[in-house]
Amino acid sequence: MFSQKIKNIIFDLDGVLWNSSDIHNDCFRKALIYYNFDDVNFNYDEIAGMKTEEAFNKIFLVNKKHFNTDLVNKITLLKRKLFLELELRSYLNIKLINWIKADTSYSKSLASSASENSIMKFISISEIKNFDSIYSGQKVVKSKPAPEIYNNVIHDNKYNHEETLIVEDSFSGVKSALASGVFNIAHLKEYINKNNII
């Protein structure tokens, strides 16, 4: 089980609480194709964990495409719409969600670069009612890989960095966790399985 010092667990959403990486990747591609960026290439692993608009900015920069704020806003809205229209219940990480619902040993929070709508859809279909705090990408100025979102949750929950465990899956998320000063950082598959909590 966890170290006795751990009192506060912060979970990322995409790739952790639901297995959504493939469908996010698909929605990014469909949005790009809709706006005639068929020739644009990207590796989803390099943008996972980022706000959608920041991910598109990075994609366009890497591909040396002309873009402006209006285009990024439009393509971001389309990508989010495509995602929220999907039947997402089958992508839930049921074992981990059931553990979160049943456990009373730790403070548990959600910190994700996802939109408020995406997070609320997840909360609705997962029926998790015991998060102590929930942060979306819209609640921070600088999203992952900046540490702002994790530092805000730690501050709100009134725990210190040594008492906190962050569960992540993406490169941006792990960088964000490290930058926050938290020492206990878990990659979902390796850590959760190792500690037999599900």
Coordinates of N, CA and C in Angstrom, one line a residue:
M1 N 0.9 -1.2 0.0 CA 0.0 0.0 0.0 C 0.9 1.2 0.0
F2 N 0.3 2.4 0.1 CA 1.0 3.6 0.0 C 1.8 3.9 1.3
S3 N 2.8 4.8 1.1 CA 3.6 5.3 2.3 C 2.6 5.9 3.3
Q4 N 2.9 5.7 4.6 CA 2.0 6.3 5.7 C 2.0 7.8 5.6
K5 N 2.9 8.4 5.0 CA 2.9 9.9 4.9 C 1.9 10.4 3.9
I6 N 1.5 9.5 2.9 CA 0.5 10.0 1.9 C -0.9 10.1 2.5
K7 N -1.4 11.3 2.4 CA -2.8 11.6 2.8 C -3.7 12.2 1.7
N8 N -3.1 12.6 0.6 CA -3.7 13.4 -0.4 C -3.4 12.8 -1.8
I9 N -4.3 12.3 -2.5 CA -4.1 11.7 -3.8 C -4.8 12.6 -4.9
I10 N -4.0 13.0 -5.9 CA -4.6 13.8 -7.0 C -4.5 13.0 -8.3
F11 N -5.6 12.8 -8.9 CA -5.7 12.0 -10.1 C -5.9 12.9 -11.4
D12 N -5.1 12.6 -12.4 CA -5.4 13.1 -13.7 C -6.6 12.4 -14.2
L13 N -7.2 12.9 -15.3 CA -8.4 12.3 -15.9 C -8.2 11.4 -17.1
D14 N -7.8 12.1 -18.2 CA -7.7 11.3 -19.4 C -6.4 10.4 -19.4
G15 N -6.6 9.1 -19.7 CA -5.6 8.2 -19.6 C -5.4 7.5 -18.2
V16 N -6.1 8.1 -17.2 CA -6.0 7.6 -15.9 C -7.4 7.1 -15.4
L17 N -8.4 8.0 -15.3 CA -9.7 7.6 -14.9 C -10.6 7.1 -16.0
W18 N -10.3 7.6 -17.2 CA -10.9 6.9 -18.3 C -9.9 6.7 -19.4
N19 N -10.0 5.6 -20.2 CA -9.0 5.2 -21.2 C -9.4 5.9 -22.5
S20 N -9.1 7.2 -22.5 CA -9.6 8.1 -23.6 C -8.5 8.5 -24.6
S21 N -7.3 8.0 -24.5 CA -6.2 8.5 -25.4 C -6.5 8.3 -26.8
D22 N -7.0 7.1 -27.2 CA -7.2 6.8 -28.6 C -8.4 7.7 -29.2
I23 N -9.4 7.9 -28.4 CA -10.5 8.7 -28.9 C -10.2 10.2 -29.0
H24 N -9.4 10.7 -28.0 CA -8.9 12.0 -28.1 C -8.1 12.2 -29.4
N25 N -7.2 11.3 -29.6 CA -6.3 11.3 -30.8 C -7.2 11.3 -32.1
D26 N -8.2 10.5 -32.1 CA -9.1 10.5 -33.3 C -9.9 11.8 -33.5
C27 N -10.3 12.4 -32.4 CA -11.0 13.7 -32.4 C -10.1 14.8 -32.9
F28 N -8.9 14.8 -32.5 CA -7.9 15.8 -33.0 C -7.8 15.6 -34.5
R29 N -7.6 14.4 -35.0 CA -7.4 14.2 -36.4 C -8.7 14.6 -37.2
K30 N -9.9 14.3 -36.7 CA -11.1 14.6 -37.4 C -11.3 16.1 -37.5
A31 N -11.0 16.8 -36.4 CA -11.1 18.3 -36.4 C -10.1 18.9 -37.4
L32 N -8.9 18.4 -37.5 CA -7.9 18.9 -38.4 C -8.4 18.7 -39.9
I33 N -8.9 17.5 -40.1 CA -9.4 17.2 -41.5 C -10.5 18.1 -41.9
Y34 N -11.4 18.3 -40.9 CA -12.6 19.2 -41.2 C -12.1 20.6 -41.6
Y35 N -11.0 21.1 -41.1 CA -10.5 22.4 -41.4 C -9.4 22.3 -42.5
N36 N -9.4 21.2 -43.2 CA -8.5 21.0 -44.4 C -7.0 20.9 -44.0
F37 N -6.7 20.4 -42.8 CA -5.3 20.2 -42.5 C -5.0 18.7 -42.5
D38 N -5.4 18.1 -43.7 CA -5.2 16.7 -43.9 C -3.7 16.3 -43.8
D39 N -2.8 17.2 -44.2 CA -1.4 16.9 -44.2 C -0.7 17.1 -42.9
V40 N -1.4 17.5 -41.9 CA -0.7 17.8 -40.6 C -0.4 16.5 -39.8
N41 N 0.8 16.4 -39.3 CA 1.2 15.2 -38.6 C 1.4 15.6 -37.1
F42 N 1.0 14.7 -36.2 CA 1.3 14.9 -34.8 C 1.4 13.6 -34.1
N43 N 2.1 13.6 -32.9 CA 2.1 12.4 -32.1 C 1.3 12.8 -30.8
Y44 N 0.2 12.0 -30.6 CA -0.7 12.4 -29.5 C 0.1 12.4 -28.2
D45 N 1.0 11.5 -28.0 CA 1.8 11.4 -26.7 C 2.4 12.7 -26.4
E46 N 2.8 13.5 -27.4 CA 3.5 14.8 -27.2 C 2.5 15.9 -26.8
I47 N 1.2 15.7 -27.0 CA 0.3 16.8 -26.7 C -0.7 16.3 -25.6
A48 N -0.6 15.1 -25.2 CA -1.5 14.5 -24.1 C -1.3 15.3 -22.9
G49 N -2.3 15.7 -22.2 CA -2.2 16.4 -20.9 C -2.3 17.9 -21.1
M50 N -2.2 18.4 -22.3 CA -2.2 19.8 -22.5 C -3.7 20.3 -22.8
K51 N -3.9 21.6 -22.6 CA -5.2 22.1 -23.0 C -5.4 21.9 -24.5
T52 N -6.6 21.7 -24.9 CA -6.8 21.5 -26.4 C -6.3 22.6 -27.2
E53 N -6.5 23.9 -26.9 CA -6.1 25.0 -27.7 C -4.6 25.1 -27.7
E54 N -3.9 24.7 -26.6 CA -2.4 24.7 -26.6 C -1.9 23.6 -27.4
A55 N -2.6 22.5 -27.4 CA -2.2 21.3 -28.2 C -2.2 21.7 -29.7
F56 N -3.3 22.4 -30.1 CA -3.4 22.8 -31.5 C -2.4 23.8 -31.9
N57 N -2.1 24.7 -31.0 CA -1.0 25.7 -31.2 C 0.3 25.0 -31.5
K58 N 0.6 24.0 -30.7 CA 1.8 23.2 -30.8 C 1.9 22.4 -32.2
I59 N 0.7 21.8 -32.5 CA 0.6 21.1 -33.7 C 0.9 22.0 -34.9
F60 N 0.3 23.1 -35.0 CA 0.5 24.1 -36.1 C 1.9 24.6 -36.2
L61 N 2.5 24.9 -35.0 CA 3.8 25.4 -35.0 C 4.8 24.3 -35.5
V62 N 4.7 23.1 -35.0 CA 5.6 22.0 -35.5 C 5.5 21.8 -37.0
N63 N 4.2 21.9 -37.5 CA 4.0 21.7 -38.9 C 4.1 22.9 -39.8
K64 N 4.6 24.0 -39.1 CA 4.8 25.3 -39.8 C 3.6 25.8 -40.6
K65 N 2.4 25.7 -40.0 CA 1.2 26.1 -40.6 C 0.8 27.5 -40.1
H66 N 0.2 28.3 -41.0 CA -0.3 29.6 -40.6 C -1.6 29.4 -39.7
F67 N -1.6 30.1 -38.6 CA -2.8 30.0 -37.8 C -3.0 31.2 -37.0
N68 N -4.2 31.5 -36.5 CA -4.4 32.6 -35.6 C -5.4 32.2 -34.5
T69 N -5.6 33.1 -33.6 CA -6.5 32.8 -32.4 C -7.9 32.3 -32.8
D70 N -8.4 32.9 -33.8 CA -9.8 32.6 -34.3 C -9.9 31.2 -34.8
L71 N -8.9 30.8 -35.6 CA -8.8 29.4 -36.1 C -8.7 28.4 -34.9
V72 N -7.8 28.7 -34.0 CA -7.5 27.8 -32.9 C -8.8 27.6 -32.1
N73 N -9.5 28.7 -31.8 CA -10.7 28.7 -31.0 C -11.8 27.8 -31.7
K74 N -11.9 28.0 -33.1 CA -12.9 27.2 -33.8 C -12.6 25.7 -33.8
I75 N -11.3 25.4 -34.1 CA -11.0 24.0 -34.2 C -11.0 23.3 -32.8
T76 N -10.7 24.1 -31.7 CA -10.8 23.6 -30.4 C -12.2 23.3 -30.0
L77 N -13.2 24.1 -30.3 CA -14.6 23.9 -30.1 C -15.1 22.7 -30.8
L78 N -14.6 22.5 -32.1 CA -15.1 21.3 -32.9 C -14.5 20.0 -32.2
K79 N -13.2 20.1 -31.9 CA -12.6 18.9 -31.3 C -13.4 18.5 -30.0
R80 N -13.7 19.4 -29.1 CA -14.4 19.2 -27.9 C -15.8 18.6 -28.2
K81 N -16.5 19.2 -29.2 CA -17.8 18.8 -29.5 C -17.8 17.3 -30.0
L82 N -16.8 17.0 -30.8 CA -16.7 15.6 -31.3 C -16.5 14.6 -30.2
F83 N -15.7 15.0 -29.2 CA -15.4 14.2 -28.1 C -16.7 14.0 -27.2
L84 N -17.3 15.1 -26.9 CA -18.5 15.0 -26.0 C -19.7 14.3 -26.6
E85 N -19.7 14.2 -27.9 CA -20.8 13.5 -28.6 C -20.7 12.0 -28.5
L86 N -19.5 11.5 -28.1 CA -19.2 10.0 -28.1 C -19.9 9.4 -26.9
E87 N -20.2 8.1 -27.0 CA -20.6 7.3 -25.9 C -19.3 6.9 -25.1
L88 N -19.1 7.5 -24.0 CA -17.8 7.4 -23.3 C -17.9 6.4 -22.1
R89 N -19.0 5.9 -21.7 CA -19.1 5.0 -20.6 C -18.2 3.8 -20.7
S90 N -18.1 3.2 -21.8 CA -17.3 2.0 -22.0 C -15.7 2.3 -21.8
Y91 N -15.3 3.5 -21.8 CA -13.9 3.9 -21.6 C -13.5 4.1 -20.2
L92 N -14.5 4.0 -19.2 CA -14.2 4.3 -17.8 C -13.2 3.2 -17.3
N93 N -12.3 3.6 -16.4 CA -11.4 2.7 -15.7 C -12.1 2.3 -14.5
I94 N -13.0 1.3 -14.6 CA -14.0 0.9 -13.6 C -13.3 0.5 -12.3
K95 N -12.2 -0.3 -12.4 CA -11.6 -0.8 -11.1 C -11.1 0.4 -10.3
L96 N -10.4 1.3 -10.9 CA -9.9 2.5 -10.2 C -11.0 3.3 -9.7
I97 N -12.0 3.6 -10.5 CA -13.2 4.4 -10.1 C -13.9 3.8 -8.9
N98 N -14.0 2.4 -8.9 CA -14.7 1.8 -7.8 C -13.8 1.9 -6.5
W99 N -12.5 1.8 -6.7 CA -11.6 2.0 -5.5 C -11.8 3.4 -4.9
I100 N -11.8 4.4 -5.8 CA -12.0 5.8 -5.4 C -13.3 6.0 -4.6
K101 N -14.3 5.4 -5.1 CA -15.6 5.5 -4.4 C -15.6 4.8 -3.0
A102 N -15.0 3.7 -2.9 CA -15.0 2.9 -1.7 C -14.0 3.4 -0.7
D103 N -12.9 3.9 -1.1 CA -11.8 4.3 -0.1 C -12.2 5.5 0.7
T104 N -11.8 5.4 2.0 CA -12.0 6.5 2.9 C -10.7 6.9 3.6
S105 N -9.6 6.4 3.1 CA -8.3 6.6 3.8 C -7.6 7.9 3.4
Y106 N -8.0 8.4 2.2 CA -7.2 9.5 1.6 C -8.2 10.6 1.1
S107 N -7.6 11.8 1.1 CA -8.3 12.9 0.4 C -8.0 12.6 -1.1
K108 N -9.0 12.8 -1.9 CA -8.9 12.5 -3.3 C -9.4 13.6 -4.2
S109 N -8.6 14.0 -5.2 CA -9.0 15.2 -6.0 C -8.7 14.8 -7.5
L110 N -9.3 15.6 -8.4 CA -9.2 15.5 -9.8 C -8.5 16.8 -10.3
A111 N -7.5 16.6 -11.1 CA -6.8 17.8 -11.7 C -6.5 17.5 -13.2
S112 N -7.2 18.1 -14.1 CA -7.1 17.8 -15.5 C -7.1 19.0 -16.4
S113 N -6.4 18.9 -17.5 CA -6.4 20.0 -18.4 C -7.7 20.0 -19.3
A114 N -8.5 19.0 -19.1 CA -9.8 18.9 -19.8 C -10.7 20.1 -19.5
S115 N -11.7 20.3 -20.4 CA -12.7 21.3 -20.2 C -13.6 21.0 -19.1
E116 N -14.3 22.0 -18.6 CA -15.3 21.8 -17.5 C -16.4 20.8 -18.0
N117 N -16.8 21.0 -19.3 CA -17.9 20.1 -19.8 C -17.4 18.6 -19.9
S118 N -16.2 18.4 -20.2 CA -15.6 17.1 -20.3 C -15.6 16.5 -18.9
I119 N -15.1 17.2 -17.9 CA -15.0 16.8 -16.6 C -16.4 16.5 -16.0
M120 N -17.4 17.4 -16.2 CA -18.7 17.1 -15.7 C -19.4 15.9 -16.4
K121 N -19.0 15.7 -17.6 CA -19.6 14.4 -18.3 C -19.0 13.2 -17.6
F122 N -17.7 13.3 -17.3 CA -17.0 12.2 -16.6 C -17.7 11.9 -15.2
I123 N -17.8 13.0 -14.5 CA -18.4 12.9 -13.1 C -19.8 12.3 -13.2
S124 N -20.6 12.7 -14.2 CA -21.9 12.2 -14.4 C -22.0 10.7 -14.6
I125 N -21.1 10.2 -15.6 CA -21.2 8.8 -15.9 C -20.4 7.9 -15.0
S126 N -19.4 8.5 -14.3 CA -18.7 7.6 -13.3 C -19.4 7.6 -11.9
E127 N -20.2 8.6 -11.7 CA -20.9 8.8 -10.4 C -20.0 8.8 -9.2
I128 N -18.8 9.4 -9.4 CA -17.9 9.7 -8.2 C -18.4 10.9 -7.5
K129 N -18.6 10.8 -6.2 CA -19.2 11.9 -5.4 C -18.2 12.3 -4.3
N130 N -17.1 11.6 -4.2 CA -16.2 11.9 -3.0 C -14.9 12.6 -3.4
F131 N -14.8 13.3 -4.5 CA -13.6 14.2 -4.8 C -13.7 15.4 -3.8
D132 N -12.6 15.7 -3.2 CA -12.5 16.9 -2.3 C -12.4 18.2 -3.1
S133 N -11.8 18.1 -4.3 CA -11.7 19.2 -5.2 C -11.5 18.7 -6.6
I134 N -12.0 19.6 -7.5 CA -11.9 19.3 -9.0 C -11.4 20.5 -9.7
Y135 N -10.3 20.4 -10.4 CA -9.7 21.5 -11.2 C -9.7 21.1 -12.7
S136 N -10.2 22.0 -13.5 CA -10.1 21.8 -15.0 C -9.1 22.8 -15.5
G137 N -8.7 22.6 -16.8 CA -7.8 23.5 -17.4 C -8.3 24.9 -17.5
Q138 N -9.6 25.1 -17.4 CA -10.2 26.4 -17.5 C -10.0 27.2 -16.2
K139 N -9.6 26.5 -15.1 CA -9.4 27.2 -13.8 C -8.0 27.7 -13.6
V140 N -7.1 27.4 -14.6 CA -5.7 27.8 -14.4 C -5.3 28.7 -15.6
V141 N -4.3 29.6 -15.3 CA -3.7 30.4 -16.4 C -2.8 29.6 -17.2
K142 N -1.9 28.8 -16.5 CA -0.9 28.0 -17.2 C -1.2 26.5 -16.9
S143 N -1.5 25.8 -18.0 CA -1.9 24.4 -17.8 C -0.6 23.5 -17.9
K144 N -0.8 22.2 -17.7 CA 0.3 21.3 -17.7 C 1.0 21.5 -19.1
P145 N 2.4 21.5 -19.0 CA 3.3 21.0 -18.0 C 3.6 22.0 -16.9
A146 N 3.0 23.1 -16.9 CA 3.2 24.1 -15.7 C 2.6 23.4 -14.5
P147 N 3.2 23.8 -13.3 CA 2.7 23.1 -12.0 C 1.5 23.8 -11.4
E148 N 1.0 24.8 -12.0 CA -0.1 25.6 -11.3 C -1.3 24.7 -10.8
I149 N -1.8 23.9 -11.7 CA -3.0 23.1 -11.3 C -2.7 22.2 -10.1
Y150 N -1.6 21.6 -10.0 CA -1.3 20.7 -8.9 C -1.0 21.5 -7.6
N151 N -0.3 22.6 -7.7 CA -0.1 23.5 -6.6 C -1.4 24.1 -6.0
N152 N -2.3 24.4 -6.9 CA -3.6 24.9 -6.5 C -4.4 23.8 -5.7
V153 N -4.4 22.6 -6.2 CA -5.2 21.5 -5.5 C -4.5 21.3 -4.1
I154 N -3.2 21.2 -4.1 CA -2.5 20.9 -2.8 C -2.9 22.0 -1.8
H155 N -2.8 23.3 -2.2 CA -3.1 24.4 -1.4 C -4.6 24.4 -0.9
D156 N -5.5 24.1 -1.8 CA -6.9 24.0 -1.5 C -7.2 22.9 -0.5
N157 N -6.6 21.8 -0.6 CA -6.8 20.6 0.3 C -6.1 20.7 1.6
K158 N -5.2 21.8 1.7 CA -4.4 22.0 2.9 C -3.5 20.9 3.3
Y159 N -2.9 20.3 2.3 CA -1.9 19.3 2.6 C -0.5 19.8 2.1
N160 N 0.6 19.2 2.5 CA 1.8 19.7 1.9 C 2.3 18.7 0.8
H161 N 3.4 19.1 0.2 CA 3.8 18.3 -1.0 C 4.3 16.9 -0.6
E162 N 4.8 16.7 0.6 CA 5.3 15.4 1.0 C 4.1 14.5 1.3
E163 N 3.0 15.0 1.6 CA 1.8 14.2 1.9 C 1.0 13.9 0.7
T164 N 1.4 14.3 -0.5 CA 0.6 14.2 -1.7 C 1.2 13.2 -2.7
L165 N 0.3 12.4 -3.3 CA 0.7 11.5 -4.4 C -0.1 12.0 -5.6
I166 N 0.6 12.1 -6.8 CA -0.1 12.5 -8.0 C 0.0 11.3 -9.0
V167 N -1.2 10.9 -9.5 CA -1.3 9.8 -10.4 C -1.5 10.4 -11.9
E168 N -0.5 10.1 -12.7 CA -0.5 10.6 -14.1 C -0.2 9.6 -15.1
D169 N -0.4 9.9 -16.4 CA 0.0 9.0 -17.4 C 0.7 9.7 -18.6
S170 N 0.7 11.0 -18.7 CA 1.3 11.6 -19.8 C 2.6 12.3 -19.5
F171 N 3.4 12.6 -20.5 CA 4.6 13.3 -20.4 C 4.4 14.7 -19.8
S172 N 3.4 15.4 -20.3 CA 3.1 16.8 -19.8 C 2.7 16.7 -18.4
G173 N 1.9 15.7 -18.0 CA 1.4 15.6 -16.7 C 2.5 15.3 -15.7
V174 N 3.4 14.4 -16.0 CA 4.5 14.1 -15.1 C 5.4 15.3 -15.0
K175 N 5.7 16.0 -16.0 CA 6.5 17.2 -15.9 C 5.8 18.2 -15.0
S176 N 4.5 18.4 -15.1 CA 3.7 19.3 -14.2 C 3.9 18.8 -12.8
A177 N 3.7 17.5 -12.5 CA 3.8 17.0 -11.2 C 5.2 17.3 -10.6
L178 N 6.3 17.0 -11.4 CA 7.6 17.2 -10.9 C 7.9 18.7 -10.6
A179 N 7.4 19.5 -11.5 CA 7.6 21.0 -11.3 C 6.9 21.5 -10.1
S180 N 5.8 20.8 -9.6 CA 5.1 21.3 -8.4 C 5.9 21.0 -7.1
G181 N 6.9 20.2 -7.2 CA 7.7 19.9 -6.0 C 7.2 18.6 -5.3
V182 N 6.2 17.9 -5.9 CA 5.7 16.7 -5.3 C 6.7 15.6 -5.6
F183 N 7.1 14.8 -4.6 CA 8.1 13.7 -4.8 C 7.4 12.4 -5.2
N184 N 6.1 12.2 -4.7 CA 5.4 11.0 -4.9 C 4.6 11.1 -6.2
I185 N 5.1 10.6 -7.3 CA 4.4 10.6 -8.6 C 4.3 9.2 -9.1
A186 N 3.1 8.9 -9.5 CA 2.8 7.5 -9.9 C 2.4 7.5 -11.4
H187 N 3.0 6.6 -12.2 CA 2.5 6.3 -13.5 C 1.4 5.3 -13.3
L188 N 0.3 5.6 -13.8 CA -0.9 4.8 -13.5 C -0.7 3.3 -13.5
K189 N -0.3 2.7 -14.6 CA -0.2 1.2 -14.7 C 0.8 0.7 -13.8
E190 N 2.0 1.2 -13.7 CA 3.1 0.7 -12.9 C 2.8 0.8 -11.4
Y191 N 2.4 1.9 -11.0 CA 2.2 2.1 -9.5 C 1.0 1.5 -8.9
I192 N -0.1 1.7 -9.6 CA -1.4 1.1 -9.1 C -1.3 -0.4 -9.0
N193 N -0.8 -1.0 -10.0 CA -0.7 -2.5 -10.0 C 0.3 -2.9 -8.9
K194 N 1.4 -2.2 -8.8 CA 2.4 -2.6 -7.8 C 1.9 -2.6 -6.4
N195 N 1.0 -1.6 -6.1 CA 0.5 -1.5 -4.8 C -0.8 -2.2 -4.5
N196 N -1.2 -2.9 -5.5 CA -2.4 -3.8 -5.3 C -3.6 -3.1 -4.7
I197 N -3.9 -1.8 -5.2 CA -5.1 -1.1 -4.6 C -6.3 -1.4 -5.5
I198 N -6.2 -2.1 -6.6 CA -7.4 -2.4 -7.4 C -7.3 -3.9 -7.8

